[in-house]
XYZ file of C-alpha atoms in Angstrom:
523
model
C 0.000 0.001 0.001
C 1.306 3.402 -0.966
C 1.516 6.192 1.550
C -0.482 8.169 -1.000
C -3.489 5.902 -0.344
C -3.478 6.936 3.319
C -2.965 10.581 2.398
C -5.977 10.372 0.070
C -8.092 8.896 2.865
C -6.913 11.706 5.148
C -7.974 14.250 2.525
C -11.373 12.583 2.128
C -11.972 12.728 5.869
C -10.997 16.399 6.010
C -13.310 17.208 3.123
C -16.546 16.157 4.844
C -18.383 16.859 8.079
C -20.426 13.678 7.748
C -19.373 11.011 10.246
C -20.846 8.350 7.973
C -18.725 9.564 5.071
C -15.604 9.731 7.234
C -16.107 6.151 8.406
C -16.716 4.998 4.829
C -13.486 6.622 3.591
C -11.461 5.039 6.363
C -13.150 1.652 6.003
C -12.340 1.598 2.293
C -8.601 2.065 2.792
C -8.552 -0.387 5.718
C -10.218 -2.979 3.527
C -7.450 -2.556 0.972
C -4.792 -2.708 3.700
C -6.197 -6.082 4.806
C -5.291 -7.532 1.418
C -1.624 -6.670 2.017
C -1.172 -8.290 5.429
C -1.263 -7.669 9.151
C 1.682 -5.271 9.244
C 0.118 -2.968 6.682
C -3.156 -2.983 8.644
C -1.317 -2.049 11.844
C 0.561 0.790 10.146
C -2.580 2.067 8.438
C -4.532 2.152 11.696
C -1.815 4.216 13.382
C -1.461 6.645 10.499
C -5.200 7.092 9.986
C -5.487 7.860 13.694
C -2.784 10.504 13.375
C 0.130 8.755 15.087
C 3.316 6.848 14.341
C 3.978 3.358 15.627
C 7.207 4.651 17.216
C 6.669 6.522 20.488
C 9.784 8.627 19.848
C 11.657 9.387 16.651
C 14.126 12.073 17.731
C 12.335 14.499 15.410
C 10.381 17.618 16.238
C 8.930 20.654 14.566
C 12.297 22.402 14.257
C 13.918 19.411 12.605
C 11.354 19.536 9.806
C 11.586 23.195 8.830
C 14.127 22.723 6.043
C 12.904 19.848 3.913
C 14.322 18.704 0.571
C 12.509 19.311 -2.690
C 9.399 17.151 -2.911
C 8.995 14.299 -5.363
C 6.722 14.682 -8.380
C 4.952 11.325 -8.136
C 4.055 9.026 -5.214
C 6.379 6.062 -4.665
C 6.687 5.596 -0.904
C 4.939 2.580 0.599
C 3.502 2.552 4.095
C 5.946 -0.187 5.090
C 8.921 1.832 3.835
C 7.808 4.889 5.792
C 7.370 2.857 8.966
C 10.828 1.331 8.521
C 12.329 4.795 8.002
C 10.828 6.088 11.244
C 12.002 2.965 13.062
C 15.522 3.711 11.821
C 15.223 7.333 12.950
C 14.099 6.194 16.396
C 17.242 4.095 16.729
C 19.736 6.828 15.837
C 21.832 7.843 18.855
C 25.348 8.684 19.945
C 28.175 10.489 18.183
C 27.164 11.809 14.783
C 23.483 11.246 15.451
C 22.470 14.743 14.357
C 24.020 14.361 10.924
C 22.681 10.823 10.576
C 19.185 11.994 11.480
C 19.373 14.824 8.939
C 20.402 12.363 6.216
C 17.553 10.023 7.117
C 15.043 12.899 7.019
C 16.371 14.011 3.639
C 16.138 10.473 2.247
C 12.571 9.969 3.472
C 11.074 13.372 2.751
C 12.907 13.670 -0.550
C 10.873 10.725 -1.845
C 7.575 12.246 -0.664
C 5.255 14.428 -2.719
C 4.198 17.819 -1.308
C 0.987 16.347 0.131
C 2.918 13.411 1.594
C 5.493 15.728 3.167
C 2.735 17.708 4.875
C 1.111 14.482 6.064
C 4.362 13.068 7.448
C 5.155 16.323 9.195
C 1.735 16.180 10.841
C 2.344 12.597 11.997
C 5.697 13.521 13.534
C 4.451 16.632 15.349
C 1.118 15.118 16.401
C -0.763 17.911 14.669
C -2.568 15.851 12.059
C -5.999 17.236 12.817
C -8.280 15.326 10.474
C -11.174 14.300 12.688
C -10.099 10.633 12.513
C -9.942 10.166 16.232
C -9.602 6.700 17.637
C -13.354 6.217 18.038
C -13.800 7.006 14.354
C -11.084 4.545 13.359
C -12.677 1.858 15.525
C -16.000 2.376 13.744
C -14.180 2.136 10.423
C -12.561 -1.133 11.498
C -16.014 -2.492 12.333
C -17.404 -1.398 8.982
C -14.493 -2.854 7.012
C -14.632 -6.143 8.922
C -18.428 -6.414 8.953
C -18.578 -6.856 12.728
C -20.522 -4.942 15.418
C -18.916 -1.660 16.420
C -19.547 -2.401 20.105
C -17.522 -5.615 19.820
C -14.596 -3.698 18.316
C -14.728 -1.000 21.002
C -14.868 -3.557 23.791
C -11.909 -5.478 22.377
C -9.914 -2.243 22.045
C -10.740 -1.432 25.665
C -9.152 -4.661 26.852
C -6.288 -4.616 24.350
C -5.330 -1.069 25.283
C -4.612 -0.376 21.607
C -6.429 -0.236 18.286
C -3.923 -1.922 15.960
C -4.100 -5.507 17.341
C -7.885 -5.318 17.434
C -7.996 -4.080 13.849
C -5.785 -6.945 12.702
C -7.955 -9.481 14.554
C -11.228 -8.049 13.277
C -10.104 -7.728 9.662
C -8.489 -11.152 9.449
C -10.596 -13.368 11.722
C -13.801 -11.457 12.384
C -16.032 -11.398 15.455
C -14.785 -14.675 17.027
C -11.282 -13.215 17.369
C -12.643 -10.109 19.108
C -14.190 -12.236 21.823
C -10.677 -13.330 22.776
C -9.833 -9.870 24.118
C -10.701 -9.680 27.808
C -9.423 -8.150 31.008
C -6.070 -9.630 31.954
C -3.940 -8.775 34.963
C -0.706 -7.338 33.611
C -2.208 -5.832 30.455
C -3.528 -2.279 30.987
C -6.975 -1.378 29.690
C -8.059 1.948 28.341
C -9.371 4.016 31.244
C -12.973 5.109 31.537
C -13.266 8.836 30.857
C -15.624 11.543 32.038
C -17.598 13.961 29.935
C -17.870 17.590 31.053
C -20.664 19.802 32.329
C -20.493 23.586 32.639
C -21.771 23.505 36.233
C -22.977 21.135 38.902
C -26.688 21.620 38.204
C -26.159 20.683 34.556
C -24.258 17.571 35.619
C -26.954 16.463 38.057
C -29.649 17.026 35.442
C -28.242 14.048 33.575
C -28.964 11.710 36.490
C -32.750 11.704 36.732
C -35.316 8.920 36.695
C -38.733 10.104 35.641
C -37.750 13.603 36.656
C -36.665 12.478 40.118
C -33.079 12.624 41.363
C -31.341 9.272 41.782
C -28.473 8.460 44.097
C -25.080 9.216 42.579
C -21.479 9.203 43.697
C -19.870 12.635 43.936
C -16.115 12.064 43.807
C -13.393 14.593 44.556
C -11.524 15.288 41.318
C -7.844 15.317 42.220
C -5.242 17.148 40.165
C -2.800 14.245 40.046
C -1.609 11.546 37.670
C -4.138 8.893 36.661
C -2.785 5.464 37.571
C -3.988 1.987 36.717
C -2.426 -0.568 39.031
C -2.260 -4.334 38.449
C -1.278 -6.788 41.166
C -0.451 -10.416 40.445
C 0.891 -12.065 43.585
C 4.063 -10.224 44.555
C 4.265 -8.374 41.241
C 2.730 -4.885 41.079
C 2.795 -2.785 37.911
C 1.568 0.765 37.332
C 0.476 2.516 34.126
C -0.581 6.081 33.354
C -3.725 7.204 31.553
C -1.828 6.945 28.243
C -0.792 3.377 29.204
C 2.855 4.263 29.759
C 4.360 2.028 32.430
C 5.812 3.980 35.384
C 6.182 1.188 37.966
C 9.791 2.046 38.811
C 8.957 5.728 39.367
C 6.171 5.327 41.931
C 7.373 2.999 44.714
C 4.777 4.401 47.144
C 1.971 3.180 44.892
C 3.646 -0.199 44.475
C 4.131 -0.601 48.236
C 0.549 0.298 49.065
C -1.041 -2.047 46.544
C 1.441 -4.809 47.310
C 0.194 -4.857 50.909
C -3.529 -5.079 50.041
C -5.357 -8.277 51.049
C -5.835 -9.788 47.596
C -3.581 -11.784 45.288
C -4.812 -10.293 42.018
C -6.141 -6.773 41.545
C -6.788 -4.147 38.888
C -7.344 -0.694 40.414
C -8.038 2.725 38.922
C -6.996 5.871 40.773
C -4.710 8.873 41.123
C -1.237 9.509 42.489
C -0.725 13.030 43.763
C 1.832 15.071 45.691
C 0.325 16.537 48.876
C 1.982 19.262 50.955
C 2.423 19.291 54.743
C -0.916 21.070 55.153
C -2.807 18.368 53.285
C -3.343 20.442 50.145
C -2.439 19.329 46.654
C 0.924 20.607 45.529
C 1.113 22.275 42.079
C 0.441 19.788 39.317
C 3.915 20.137 37.870
C 5.366 18.817 41.131
C 3.424 15.580 40.675
C 4.171 15.537 36.963
C 7.902 16.060 37.435
C 8.039 13.444 40.154
C 6.307 10.744 38.081
C 8.289 11.632 34.954
C 11.730 11.120 36.528
C 13.591 7.823 36.687
C 16.662 9.370 38.318
C 17.283 8.875 42.061
C 13.692 7.873 42.745
C 14.276 7.301 46.460
C 15.579 10.842 46.955
C 12.595 12.180 45.029
C 10.305 10.042 47.163
C 11.664 11.721 50.277
C 11.413 15.217 48.787
C 8.071 14.877 46.959
C 6.159 11.882 48.355
C 3.141 10.634 46.462
C -0.217 9.762 47.962
C -2.468 7.191 46.288
C -6.245 7.497 46.018
C -8.288 4.819 44.260
C -11.782 5.297 42.911
C -12.574 2.073 41.054
C -11.945 -1.661 41.150
C -11.982 -3.663 37.922
C -10.841 -7.060 39.145
C -10.244 -8.791 42.459
C -8.704 -12.262 42.553
C -10.698 -14.329 40.031
C -13.640 -11.924 39.752
C -13.926 -9.582 36.755
C -15.977 -6.543 37.820
C -15.899 -4.524 34.594
C -19.518 -5.237 33.724
C -21.062 -5.053 37.195
C -22.779 -1.844 38.388
C -20.583 0.811 39.935
C -22.409 0.501 43.253
C -21.049 -3.039 43.620
C -17.559 -2.111 42.403
C -17.339 0.726 44.941
C -18.502 -1.519 47.766
C -15.865 -4.099 46.893
C -13.247 -1.351 46.627
C -14.067 -0.236 50.184
C -13.540 -3.805 51.393
C -10.078 -4.077 49.816
C -8.557 -0.590 50.064
C -8.098 1.373 53.326
C -10.460 4.323 53.689
C -7.621 6.858 53.559
C -6.577 5.485 50.151
C -10.073 5.734 48.636
C -10.859 8.987 46.844
C -13.094 11.249 48.983
C -16.671 10.670 47.842
C -20.260 11.094 48.944
C -23.236 9.012 47.831
C -26.298 11.232 47.644
C -29.483 12.071 45.775
C -29.704 15.546 47.345
C -28.443 18.396 45.111
C -27.634 20.442 48.224
C -25.280 17.717 49.433
C -23.586 17.703 46.034
C -23.200 21.493 46.075
C -21.699 21.352 49.566
C -19.189 18.712 48.468
C -18.269 20.738 45.387
C -17.667 23.872 47.461
C -15.567 21.979 50.013
C -13.477 20.273 47.338
C -12.716 23.516 45.521
C -11.941 25.315 48.785
C -9.462 22.544 49.607
C -7.578 23.297 46.402
C -8.771 20.380 44.272
C -9.987 20.506 40.676
C -13.700 19.884 41.185
C -15.892 16.799 41.296
C -16.917 13.868 39.123
C -20.576 12.846 39.335
C -20.960 9.114 38.663
C -23.848 6.793 37.977
C -24.054 3.949 40.476
C -25.701 1.674 37.917
C -23.122 1.924 35.136
C -20.472 -0.648 34.192
C -16.846 0.372 33.677
C -16.989 1.634 30.079
C -13.266 1.891 29.425
C -11.870 4.179 26.778
C -15.082 6.140 26.277
C -16.492 9.475 27.369
C -20.092 8.808 28.237
C -22.886 10.146 30.386
C -22.076 7.855 33.322
C -19.191 10.010 34.584
C -19.495 13.785 34.378
C -16.770 16.127 35.633
C -17.431 19.627 36.902
C -14.762 22.235 37.485
C -15.084 25.852 38.563
C -14.615 27.868 35.414
C -12.163 30.712 35.826
C -11.772 33.372 33.152
C -9.402 36.200 32.349
C -9.508 38.944 29.736
C -6.062 38.842 28.152
C -4.336 40.466 25.196
C -3.080 38.641 22.099
C 0.644 39.290 21.656
C 1.441 36.983 18.724
C -0.116 34.192 16.666
C 1.343 31.067 15.070
C 0.398 29.734 11.662
C -1.567 26.509 11.927
C -0.748 23.140 10.420
C -2.722 20.108 9.335
C -6.405 21.010 9.087
C -5.552 24.585 10.137
C -2.974 25.101 7.405
C -3.279 28.650 6.078
C -4.957 30.030 9.197
C -3.463 31.884 12.119
C -4.176 29.546 15.007
C -2.154 29.342 18.243
C -2.450 32.651 20.101
C 0.087 34.007 22.612
C -1.632 35.438 25.670
C -0.506 38.318 27.876
C -1.717 40.036 31.039
C -1.336 43.782 31.464
C 1.521 45.038 33.647
C 0.218 48.214 35.323
C 3.683 49.049 36.663
C 5.529 48.969 33.339
C 7.321 52.194 32.473
C 7.535 53.560 28.939
C 10.514 51.357 28.122
C 9.177 48.205 29.760
C 6.946 45.432 28.446
C 3.324 46.476 28.887
C 2.111 42.872 28.742
C 3.464 39.731 30.350
C 3.021 36.450 28.508
C 1.173 33.641 30.327
C 0.943 30.952 27.674
C -0.593 29.932 24.368
C -3.741 28.214 23.181
C -5.485 27.013 20.033
C -8.403 25.462 21.931
C -12.015 26.524 21.569
C -11.682 27.999 18.080
C -14.348 27.353 15.468
C -13.590 27.557 11.740
C -15.397 30.888 11.649
C -13.242 32.181 14.497
C -10.059 30.995 12.776
C -11.010 32.814 9.583
C -11.859 35.990 11.507
C -8.710 35.995 13.609
C -6.478 35.345 10.593
C -7.794 38.496 8.954
C -7.759 40.452 12.202
C -4.214 39.607 13.255
C -2.734 40.199 9.823
C -4.168 43.689 10.146
C -2.369 44.034 13.498
C 0.905 42.484 12.279
C 4.075 44.328 13.190
C 6.739 41.673 12.461
C 7.328 37.979 11.751
C 9.797 35.377 12.929
C 9.690 31.874 11.520
C 6.056 30.677 11.858
C 5.036 33.407 14.340
C 3.250 36.654 13.480
C 3.878 39.301 16.153
C 0.967 41.715 16.502
C 0.219 45.033 18.085
C -1.188 44.294 21.575
C -4.694 45.578 20.970
C -7.055 42.604 20.724
C -8.625 41.375 23.983
C -9.762 37.757 24.283
C -11.717 36.087 27.095
C -9.918 32.909 28.169
C -11.244 30.098 30.362
C -8.659 28.019 32.198
C -8.477 25.314 34.825
C -5.642 26.662 36.921
C -2.205 28.211 37.070
C 1.185 26.663 37.564
C 4.672 27.922 38.204
C 6.681 28.457 35.037
C 10.277 29.356 34.287
C 9.405 29.781 30.610
C 7.325 32.923 31.017
C 8.520 36.162 32.629
C 5.627 36.393 35.083
C 6.578 33.047 36.609
C 3.093 31.652 35.949
C 1.419 29.777 33.101
C -2.222 29.022 32.357
C -3.380 25.405 32.485
C -5.815 24.116 29.856
C -6.532 27.566 28.449
C -9.271 27.850 25.817
C -10.911 30.716 23.963
C -14.416 31.721 24.982
C -14.817 34.831 22.843
C -13.046 37.884 21.509
C -13.870 41.051 23.426
C -14.241 43.902 20.968
C -16.013 45.798 23.739
C -12.776 46.068 25.738
C -9.509 47.835 25.042
C -6.116 46.430 25.950
C -5.971 48.898 28.843
C -9.022 47.170 30.322
C -7.451 43.682 30.208
C -6.737 41.839 33.437
C -3.454 42.663 35.110
C -0.616 40.390 36.124
C -1.436 41.318 39.731
C -4.920 39.788 39.306
C -3.361 36.650 37.861
C -0.879 36.382 40.735
C -3.746 36.637 43.221
C -5.344 33.650 41.509
C -1.977 31.959 41.533
C -2.060 31.974 45.314
C -5.199 29.822 45.076
C -3.813 27.193 42.683
C -0.214 27.183 43.771
C -0.701 27.127 47.534
């Protein structure tokens, strides 16, 4: 199969808003990949989902700025491209920079202009084509002629799409039934949808207009962990299914001492300060990312484990049983101080009280959970709904980056600044707090491209620097310490709500206001 076949499918998906048409385009190319063998199917599934099979290639955006002249006609096969990236991933040591540049030249020099753009998007993770994993799974089902639910369930237990696609396309539904929960193989975690406020979340849990009992869990700002115990062996994975067992000995020790031989637990690991409040998220993130001198890190930044679900205990698979039963079994196995703080209630006032207490204690918010639902791994459904306090700032756009992938040709990623009321005439009037491309519709992208080109004052590489005049209302989940930005703070999960043409830059929020908020999130 030529790479051009996958590029054409990518283009077809981008060209339509119809989910049915997207699935059909992907199913067609997957059906052709099946005829060329399991490896081609696996590669195609990764590429159609916007990712490489290699977790790391040693390449980044900067390494792809100067590409060789493109080829006139397609010749690269999917297998050749995969092999080239595997070679790039293995380059290391003396002379690696030059070797990597030669490999990039060899690969991209054989690619057409469309193929070069596609490969660049795969490397940078910016291939925004709408072919998210759920869409690819539906396409696998369509190409294989099997129920979509069977494919999704198999992918949940496999923790990956490629092996499920190979099984479905080559052996059909019977092969999918072979994927089940196994201790030692991480499953895709169940995910929560979002609600703008607590009342909206609770409105989704009614029976004939009457409130039903739900679990209201504290939403911790830590690292999601899935922990498997098999006798004396304990292993830990993150939400993205990266194994971090050697980095979190506290989690391993706790689960290793639990009174069961075989367990699969879902929870969070989080750094807590001496006052019992969550430390800044980057403290937890840095701790769980480091493999160096783990014991010293453990002493300096200890982790606390909180579990909120139980998928398996000894020989009993609990994935399909109601949450009420899973939570009861969890309470029997895990000490109370290692279970996430939660309240079972049908009273909205109780839920509001819990939400207020959780936020006041410095946590992210709550997750409202159905007590009747099974563990629907890998999906965002109505059974779990997260609610966070929405914080907003009116900031000023300082620069904008040209988009890539689906946003090619539009100004996309905006640089955000808060006003510095103490700046003198020679000082910077605005202090940068971060960037975002979230929350932008196509109409907004078109408008802001025109607007910011009007405000352009200079360019550097892919960045358009603009006069600091346009105010934008930004929602964000919190603030964290940052050495990258001059104010020492950065926005977390910033997204655009609207542009404020009714405000001037002199009416934007100040860095002092931001620092006051920083005392809340960074306590």
